[in-house]
Short mmCIF file of C-alpha atoms in Angstrom, two decimals:
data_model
loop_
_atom_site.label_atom_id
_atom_site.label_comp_id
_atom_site.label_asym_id
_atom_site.label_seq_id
_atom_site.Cartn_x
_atom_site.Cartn_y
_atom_site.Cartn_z
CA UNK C 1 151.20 38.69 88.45
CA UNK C 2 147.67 37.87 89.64
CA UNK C 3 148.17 41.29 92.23
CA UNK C 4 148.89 43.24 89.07
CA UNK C 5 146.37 42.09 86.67
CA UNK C 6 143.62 43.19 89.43
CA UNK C 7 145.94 46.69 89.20
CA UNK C 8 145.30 46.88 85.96
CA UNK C 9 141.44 45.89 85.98
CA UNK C 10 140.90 48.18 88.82
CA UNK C 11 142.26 51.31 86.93
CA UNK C 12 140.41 49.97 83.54
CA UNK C 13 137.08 50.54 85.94
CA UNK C 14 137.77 53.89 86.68
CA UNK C 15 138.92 54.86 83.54
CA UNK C 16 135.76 53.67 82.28
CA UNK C 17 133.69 55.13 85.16
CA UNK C 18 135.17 58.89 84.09
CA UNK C 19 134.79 58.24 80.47
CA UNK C 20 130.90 57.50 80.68
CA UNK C 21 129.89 59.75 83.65
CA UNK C 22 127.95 62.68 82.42
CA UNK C 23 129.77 65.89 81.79
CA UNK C 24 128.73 68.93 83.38
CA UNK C 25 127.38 71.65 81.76
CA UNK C 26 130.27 73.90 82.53
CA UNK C 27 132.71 71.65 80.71
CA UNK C 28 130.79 72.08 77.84
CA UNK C 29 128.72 68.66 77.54
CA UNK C 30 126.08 70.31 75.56
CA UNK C 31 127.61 71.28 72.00
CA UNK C 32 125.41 74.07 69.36
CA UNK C 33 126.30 75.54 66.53
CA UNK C 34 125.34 78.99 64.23
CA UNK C 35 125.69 79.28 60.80
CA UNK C 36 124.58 82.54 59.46
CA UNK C 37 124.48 84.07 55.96
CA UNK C 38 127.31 85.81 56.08
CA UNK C 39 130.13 87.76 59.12
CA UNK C 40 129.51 91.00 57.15
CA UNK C 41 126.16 92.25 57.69
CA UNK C 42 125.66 94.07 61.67
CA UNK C 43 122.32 91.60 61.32
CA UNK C 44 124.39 88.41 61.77
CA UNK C 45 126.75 89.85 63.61
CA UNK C 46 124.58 90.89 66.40
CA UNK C 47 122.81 87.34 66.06
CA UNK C 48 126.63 85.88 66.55
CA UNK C 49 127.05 87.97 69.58
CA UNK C 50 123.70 87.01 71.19
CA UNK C 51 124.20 83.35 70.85
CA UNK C 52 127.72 83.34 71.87
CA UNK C 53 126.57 85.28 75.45
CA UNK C 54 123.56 82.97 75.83
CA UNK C 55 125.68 80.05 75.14
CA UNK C 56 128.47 81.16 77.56
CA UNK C 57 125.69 82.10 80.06
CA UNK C 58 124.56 78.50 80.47
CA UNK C 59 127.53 76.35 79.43
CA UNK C 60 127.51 75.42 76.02
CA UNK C 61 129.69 75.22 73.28
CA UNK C 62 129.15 77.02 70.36
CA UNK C 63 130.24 77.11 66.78
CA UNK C 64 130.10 79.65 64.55
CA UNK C 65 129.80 79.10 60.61
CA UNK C 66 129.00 81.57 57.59
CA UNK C 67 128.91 81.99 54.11
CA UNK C 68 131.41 84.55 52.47
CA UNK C 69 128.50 86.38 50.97
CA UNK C 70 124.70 86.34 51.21
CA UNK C 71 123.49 83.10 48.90
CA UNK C 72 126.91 81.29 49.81
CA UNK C 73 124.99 78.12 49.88
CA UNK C 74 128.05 75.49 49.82
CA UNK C 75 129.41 77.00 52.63
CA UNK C 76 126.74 76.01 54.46
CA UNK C 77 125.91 72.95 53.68
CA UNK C 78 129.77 71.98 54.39
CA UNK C 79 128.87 73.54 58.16
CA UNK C 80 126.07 71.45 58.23
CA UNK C 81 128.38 68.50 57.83
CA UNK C 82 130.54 69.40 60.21
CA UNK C 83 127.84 69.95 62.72
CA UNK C 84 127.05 66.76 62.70
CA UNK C 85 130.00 65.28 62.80
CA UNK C 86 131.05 66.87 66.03
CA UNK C 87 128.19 65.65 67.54
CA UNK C 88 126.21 68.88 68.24
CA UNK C 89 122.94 68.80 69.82
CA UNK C 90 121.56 71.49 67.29
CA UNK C 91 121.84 73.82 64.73
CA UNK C 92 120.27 77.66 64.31
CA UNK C 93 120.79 78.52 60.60
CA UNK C 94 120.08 81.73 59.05
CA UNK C 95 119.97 80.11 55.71
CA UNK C 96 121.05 81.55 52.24
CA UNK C 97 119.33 79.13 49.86
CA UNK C 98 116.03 78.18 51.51
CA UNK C 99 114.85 75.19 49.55
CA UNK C 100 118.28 72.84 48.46
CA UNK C 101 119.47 73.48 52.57
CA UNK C 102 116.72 70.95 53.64
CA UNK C 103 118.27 67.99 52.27
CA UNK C 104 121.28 68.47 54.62
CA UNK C 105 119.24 69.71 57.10
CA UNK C 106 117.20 66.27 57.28
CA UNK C 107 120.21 64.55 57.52
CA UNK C 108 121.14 66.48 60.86
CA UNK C 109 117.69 65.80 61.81
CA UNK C 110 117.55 62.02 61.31
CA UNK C 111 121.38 62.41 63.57
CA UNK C 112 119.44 63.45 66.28
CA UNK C 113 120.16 67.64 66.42
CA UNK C 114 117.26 69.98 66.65
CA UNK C 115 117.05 72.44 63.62
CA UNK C 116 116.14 75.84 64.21
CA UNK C 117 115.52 78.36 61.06
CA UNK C 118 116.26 81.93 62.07
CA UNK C 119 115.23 85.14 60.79
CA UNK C 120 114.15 83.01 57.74
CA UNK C 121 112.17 80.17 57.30
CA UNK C 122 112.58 76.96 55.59
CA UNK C 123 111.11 75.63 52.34
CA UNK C 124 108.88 74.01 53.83
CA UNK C 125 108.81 75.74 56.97
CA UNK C 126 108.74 71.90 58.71
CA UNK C 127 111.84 71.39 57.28
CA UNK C 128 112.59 72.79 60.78
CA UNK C 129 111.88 71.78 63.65
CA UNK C 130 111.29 75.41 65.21
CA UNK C 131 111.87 78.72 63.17
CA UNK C 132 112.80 82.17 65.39
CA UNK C 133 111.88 84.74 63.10
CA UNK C 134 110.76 88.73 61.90
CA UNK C 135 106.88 88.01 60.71
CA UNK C 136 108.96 88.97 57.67
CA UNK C 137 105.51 89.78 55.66
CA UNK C 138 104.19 92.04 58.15
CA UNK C 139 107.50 93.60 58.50
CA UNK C 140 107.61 94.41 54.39
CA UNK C 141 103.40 95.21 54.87
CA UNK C 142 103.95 98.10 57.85
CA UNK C 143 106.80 99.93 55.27
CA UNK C 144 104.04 99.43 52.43
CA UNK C 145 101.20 100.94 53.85
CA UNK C 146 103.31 103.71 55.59
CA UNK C 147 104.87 104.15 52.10
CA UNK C 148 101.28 104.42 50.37
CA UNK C 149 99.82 106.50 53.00
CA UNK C 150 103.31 109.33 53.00
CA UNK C 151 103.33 109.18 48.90
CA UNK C 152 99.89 109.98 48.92
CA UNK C 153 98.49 109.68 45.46
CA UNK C 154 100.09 106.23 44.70
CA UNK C 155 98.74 105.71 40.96
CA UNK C 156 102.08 108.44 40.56
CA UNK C 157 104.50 106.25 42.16
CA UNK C 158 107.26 104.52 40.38
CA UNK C 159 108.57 101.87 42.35
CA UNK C 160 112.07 100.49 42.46
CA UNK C 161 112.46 97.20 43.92
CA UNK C 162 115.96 95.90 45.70
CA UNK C 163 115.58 92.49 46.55
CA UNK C 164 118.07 89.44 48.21
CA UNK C 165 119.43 87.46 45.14
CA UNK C 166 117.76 85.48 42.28
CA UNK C 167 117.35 82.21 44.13
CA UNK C 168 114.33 84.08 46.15
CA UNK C 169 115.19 82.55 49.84
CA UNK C 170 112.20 82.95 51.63
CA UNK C 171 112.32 85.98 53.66
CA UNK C 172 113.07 88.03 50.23
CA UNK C 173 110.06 86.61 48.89
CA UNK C 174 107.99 87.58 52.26
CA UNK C 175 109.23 91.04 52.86
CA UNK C 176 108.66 92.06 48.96
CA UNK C 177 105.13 90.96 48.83
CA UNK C 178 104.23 92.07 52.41
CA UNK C 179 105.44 95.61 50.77
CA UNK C 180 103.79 95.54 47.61
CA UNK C 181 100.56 94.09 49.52
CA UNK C 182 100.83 97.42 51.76
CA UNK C 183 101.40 99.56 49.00
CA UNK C 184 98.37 98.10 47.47
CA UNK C 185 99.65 96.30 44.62
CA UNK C 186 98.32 93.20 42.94
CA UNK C 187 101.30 90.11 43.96
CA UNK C 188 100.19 87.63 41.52
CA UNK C 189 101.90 84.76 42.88
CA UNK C 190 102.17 85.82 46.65
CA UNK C 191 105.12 82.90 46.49
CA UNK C 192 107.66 84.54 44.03
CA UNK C 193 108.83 88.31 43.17
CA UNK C 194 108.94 90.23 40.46
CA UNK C 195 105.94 88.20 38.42
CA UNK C 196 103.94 91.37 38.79
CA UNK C 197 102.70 93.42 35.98
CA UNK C 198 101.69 96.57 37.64
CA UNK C 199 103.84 99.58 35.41
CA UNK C 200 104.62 101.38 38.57
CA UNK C 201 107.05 99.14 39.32
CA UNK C 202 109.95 99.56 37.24
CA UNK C 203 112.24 96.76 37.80
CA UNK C 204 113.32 93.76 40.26
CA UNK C 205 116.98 93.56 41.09
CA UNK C 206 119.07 91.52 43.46
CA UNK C 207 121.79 93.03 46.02
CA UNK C 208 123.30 90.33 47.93
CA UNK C 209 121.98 92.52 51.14
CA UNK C 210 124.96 94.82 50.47
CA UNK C 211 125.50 98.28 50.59
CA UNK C 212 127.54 97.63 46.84
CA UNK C 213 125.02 95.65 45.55
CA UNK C 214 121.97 98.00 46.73
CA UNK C 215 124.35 100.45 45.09
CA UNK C 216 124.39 98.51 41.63
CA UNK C 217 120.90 97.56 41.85
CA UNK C 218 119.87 101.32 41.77
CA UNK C 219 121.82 102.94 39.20
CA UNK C 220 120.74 99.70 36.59
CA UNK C 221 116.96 100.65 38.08
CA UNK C 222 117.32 104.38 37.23
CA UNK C 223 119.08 103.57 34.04
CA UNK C 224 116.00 101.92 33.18
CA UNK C 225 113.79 104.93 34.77
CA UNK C 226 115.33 108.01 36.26
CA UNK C 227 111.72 109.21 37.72
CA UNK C 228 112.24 106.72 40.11
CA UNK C 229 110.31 108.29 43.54
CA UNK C 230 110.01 105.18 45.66
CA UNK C 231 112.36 102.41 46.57
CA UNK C 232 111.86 98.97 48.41
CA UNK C 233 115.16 97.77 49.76
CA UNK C 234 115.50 93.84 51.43
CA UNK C 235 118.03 95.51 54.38
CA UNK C 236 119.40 98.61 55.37
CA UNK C 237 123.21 97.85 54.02
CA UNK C 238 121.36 97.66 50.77
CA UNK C 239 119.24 101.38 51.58
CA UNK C 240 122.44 102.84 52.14
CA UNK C 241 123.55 101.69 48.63
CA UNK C 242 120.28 103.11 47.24
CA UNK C 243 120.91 106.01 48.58
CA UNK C 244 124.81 106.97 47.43
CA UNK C 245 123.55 106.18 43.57
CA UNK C 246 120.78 108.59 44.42
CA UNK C 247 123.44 111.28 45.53
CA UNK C 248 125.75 110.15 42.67
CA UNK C 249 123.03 110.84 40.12
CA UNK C 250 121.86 114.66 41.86
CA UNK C 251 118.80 112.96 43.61
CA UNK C 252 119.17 112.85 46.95
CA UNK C 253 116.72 115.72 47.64
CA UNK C 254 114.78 114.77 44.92
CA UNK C 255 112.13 113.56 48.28
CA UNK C 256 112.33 110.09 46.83
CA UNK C 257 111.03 107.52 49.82
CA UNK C 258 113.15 104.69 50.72
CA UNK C 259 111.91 102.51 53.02
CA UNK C 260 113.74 99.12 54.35
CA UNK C 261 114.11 96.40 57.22
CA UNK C 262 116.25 95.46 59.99
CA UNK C 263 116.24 98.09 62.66
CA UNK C 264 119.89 98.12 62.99
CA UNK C 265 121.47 101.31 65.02
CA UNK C 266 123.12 102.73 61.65
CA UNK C 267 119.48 101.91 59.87
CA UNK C 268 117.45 104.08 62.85
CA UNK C 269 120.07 106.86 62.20
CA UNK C 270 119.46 107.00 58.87
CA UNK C 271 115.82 107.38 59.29
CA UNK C 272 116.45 110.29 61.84
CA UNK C 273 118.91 111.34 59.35
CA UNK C 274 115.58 111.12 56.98
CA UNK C 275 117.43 109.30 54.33
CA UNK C 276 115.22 106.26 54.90
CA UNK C 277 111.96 107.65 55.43
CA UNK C 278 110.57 104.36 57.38
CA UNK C 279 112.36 100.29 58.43
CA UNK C 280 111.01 97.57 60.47
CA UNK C 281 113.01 96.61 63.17
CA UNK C 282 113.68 92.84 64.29
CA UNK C 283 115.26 91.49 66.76
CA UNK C 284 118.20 89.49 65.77
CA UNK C 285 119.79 89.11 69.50
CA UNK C 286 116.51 87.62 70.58
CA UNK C 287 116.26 85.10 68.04
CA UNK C 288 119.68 83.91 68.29
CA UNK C 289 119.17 83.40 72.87
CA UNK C 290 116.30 82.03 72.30
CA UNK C 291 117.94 79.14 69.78
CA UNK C 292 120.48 78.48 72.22
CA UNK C 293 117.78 77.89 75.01
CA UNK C 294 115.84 75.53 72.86
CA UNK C 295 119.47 73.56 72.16
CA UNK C 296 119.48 73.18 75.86
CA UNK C 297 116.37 72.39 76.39
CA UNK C 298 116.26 69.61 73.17
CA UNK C 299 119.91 67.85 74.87
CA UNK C 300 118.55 68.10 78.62
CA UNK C 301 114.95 66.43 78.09
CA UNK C 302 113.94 66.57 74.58
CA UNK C 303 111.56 69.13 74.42
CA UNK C 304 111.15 71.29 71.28
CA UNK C 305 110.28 75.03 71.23
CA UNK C 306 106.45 75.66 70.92
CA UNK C 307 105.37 78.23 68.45
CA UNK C 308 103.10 81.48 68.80
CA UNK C 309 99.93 80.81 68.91
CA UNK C 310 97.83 80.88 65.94
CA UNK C 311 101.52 80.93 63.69
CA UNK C 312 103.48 78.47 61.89
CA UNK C 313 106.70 79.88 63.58
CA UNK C 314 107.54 81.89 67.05
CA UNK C 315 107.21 85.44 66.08
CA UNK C 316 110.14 87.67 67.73
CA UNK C 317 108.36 90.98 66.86
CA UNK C 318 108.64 94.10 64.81
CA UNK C 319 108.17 97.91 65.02
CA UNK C 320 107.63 100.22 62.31
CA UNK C 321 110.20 102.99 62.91
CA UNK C 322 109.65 106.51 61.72
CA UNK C 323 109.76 109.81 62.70
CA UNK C 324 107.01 110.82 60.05
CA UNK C 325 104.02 108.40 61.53
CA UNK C 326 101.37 107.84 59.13
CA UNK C 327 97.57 107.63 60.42
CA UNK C 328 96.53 104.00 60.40
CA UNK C 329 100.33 102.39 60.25
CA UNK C 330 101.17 102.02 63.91
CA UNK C 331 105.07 103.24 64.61
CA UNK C 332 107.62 104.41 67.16
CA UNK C 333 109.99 107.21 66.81
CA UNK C 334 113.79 106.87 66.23
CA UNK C 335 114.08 107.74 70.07
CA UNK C 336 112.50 104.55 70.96
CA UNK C 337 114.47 103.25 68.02
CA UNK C 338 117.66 103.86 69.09
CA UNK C 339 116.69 102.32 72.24
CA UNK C 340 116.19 99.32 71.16
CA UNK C 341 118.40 98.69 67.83
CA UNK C 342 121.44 96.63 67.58
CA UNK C 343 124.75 96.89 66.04
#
């Protein structure tokens, strides 16, 4: 009896021994998740596929979450939950509703995960711990000015604007007053859209980032004003929306500008097929390995991610892309475009 007891303690020991020894990184010890706005747009879905081959390039499990549409806020917020539940290191969140996201966000803070905002930042932008991102005001400025300076006399422009959604997450907020500041327009309240009270500007409406909704969005805009001869879109999805209520309504060679952002490979074609006349291109396959490094990084020794000098955030870069460069607005051609777009 006494022989088997020791049996029994023995095997308890190494059971125990195995169950506390450190995993290796190849079996997955380290644990991250994504949750992204939504598995429709080629922006998150090139973000998914550059954290999944970082994460599979250095041994860590990933999750994937998203909303069912752009502003799909309760969606992510249950991801959130469920993040830290499994006991994930970190999160990267491209998220839909800016400001509520931060109280679950603190919660998976004060768990222990590192918080990384993607593509758009936080409400506060602390309410991360890092934030990846577009200089998404910049990116909306370079389509401004090269708007103003291609329209040429701008007091004749009338301006349609095709934002996110109504709850104003803060890259829509950034890109449509880094435009308008290009274009030369008074913001107002650089923190909000469509407060402005310039009467170029003929209306604000939402699109979800969709090619439907940027098709909506127009034809209520040129209800409103069918003189319409420049349009702001958030994304290209929503440009391409613009653009078939254009056609629809006999205007497509009407040499109304559209100008956008994202720099996808179907965006870049459509400025070479000069229905967008100009987009800034990001980088969403940067921002998403670079999120899955810091995870590492944050589980291994507990460093965080430092940001770009001189910036609130670590800037992942943009390019004007045009094939119509404008002087003073620095650009490269769809060529180089091509080169270097995603999806």
């Amino acid at each position: 009896m006494r022989k088997l007891s020791l049996v029994l303690a023995s095997l308890m020991a190494v059971a125990f021994t195995f169950a506390t020894l450190p995993a290796k990184a190849g079996s997955h010890a380290i644990e991250a998740c994504l949750i992204t706005k939504t598995d429709i747009n080629p922006f998150f879905v090139k973000m998914k596929e550059g954290a999944k081959a970082k994460a599979d390039e250095l041994g860590i499990k990933l999750s994937t979450f998203a909303g069912k549409i752009d502003g799909d806020h309760e969606t992510q917020v249950k991801a959130v939950e469920t993040c830290i539940a499994s006991g994930a290191s970190g999160i990267l969140i491209a998220a839909s509703d800016t400001k509520a996201i931060t109280t679950p966000l603190q919660q998976a803070r004060d768990a222990g995960l590192l918080v990384i905002a993607l593509d758009t930042p936080l409400e506060p932008i602390t309410a991360a711990d890092s934030t990846f991102a577009t200089d998404n005001f910049k990116a909306g400025q370079l389509i401004g000015e090269w708007a103003a300076s291609s329209f040429g006399d701008t007091s004749k422009a009338i301006i349609a604007m095709l934002n996110l959604n109504i709850s104003q997450p803060s890259v829509d907020v950034l890109r449509d007053q880094g435009f308008l500041t290009g274009f030369g327009i008074d913001t107002k309240d650089i923190n909000r859209w469509g407060d402005e009270d310039d009467p170029r500007i003929v209306g604000n409406e939402p699109t979800n980032g969709n090619e439907e909704g940027g098709r909506d969005a127009m034809e209520k805009l040129l209800q409103k004003n069918p003189d319409i001869n420049v349009v702001y879109t958030l994304n290209e999805p929503a440009a391409a929306g613009a653009y078939e209520a254009l056609k629809a309504a006999g205007k497509a060679d009407d040499g109304i500008l559209i100008v956008s952002v994202d720099g996808g490979c179907p965006g870049v074609q459509d400025v070479k097929d000069g229905v967008i006349g100009a987009t800034s291109q990001q980088y969403p396959l940067l921002m998403a390995s670079l999120g899955v490094e810091a995870i590492k990084a944050w589980a291994e020794n507990g460093t965080k991610p430092a940001n770009t000098p001189g910036l609130d955030f670590f800037d992942t870069g943009v390019n004007l892309v045009t094939d119509q460069p404008a002087s003073g607005v620095p650009s490269i051609d769809t060529k180089e475009g091509m080169d270097r777009c995603w999806g």
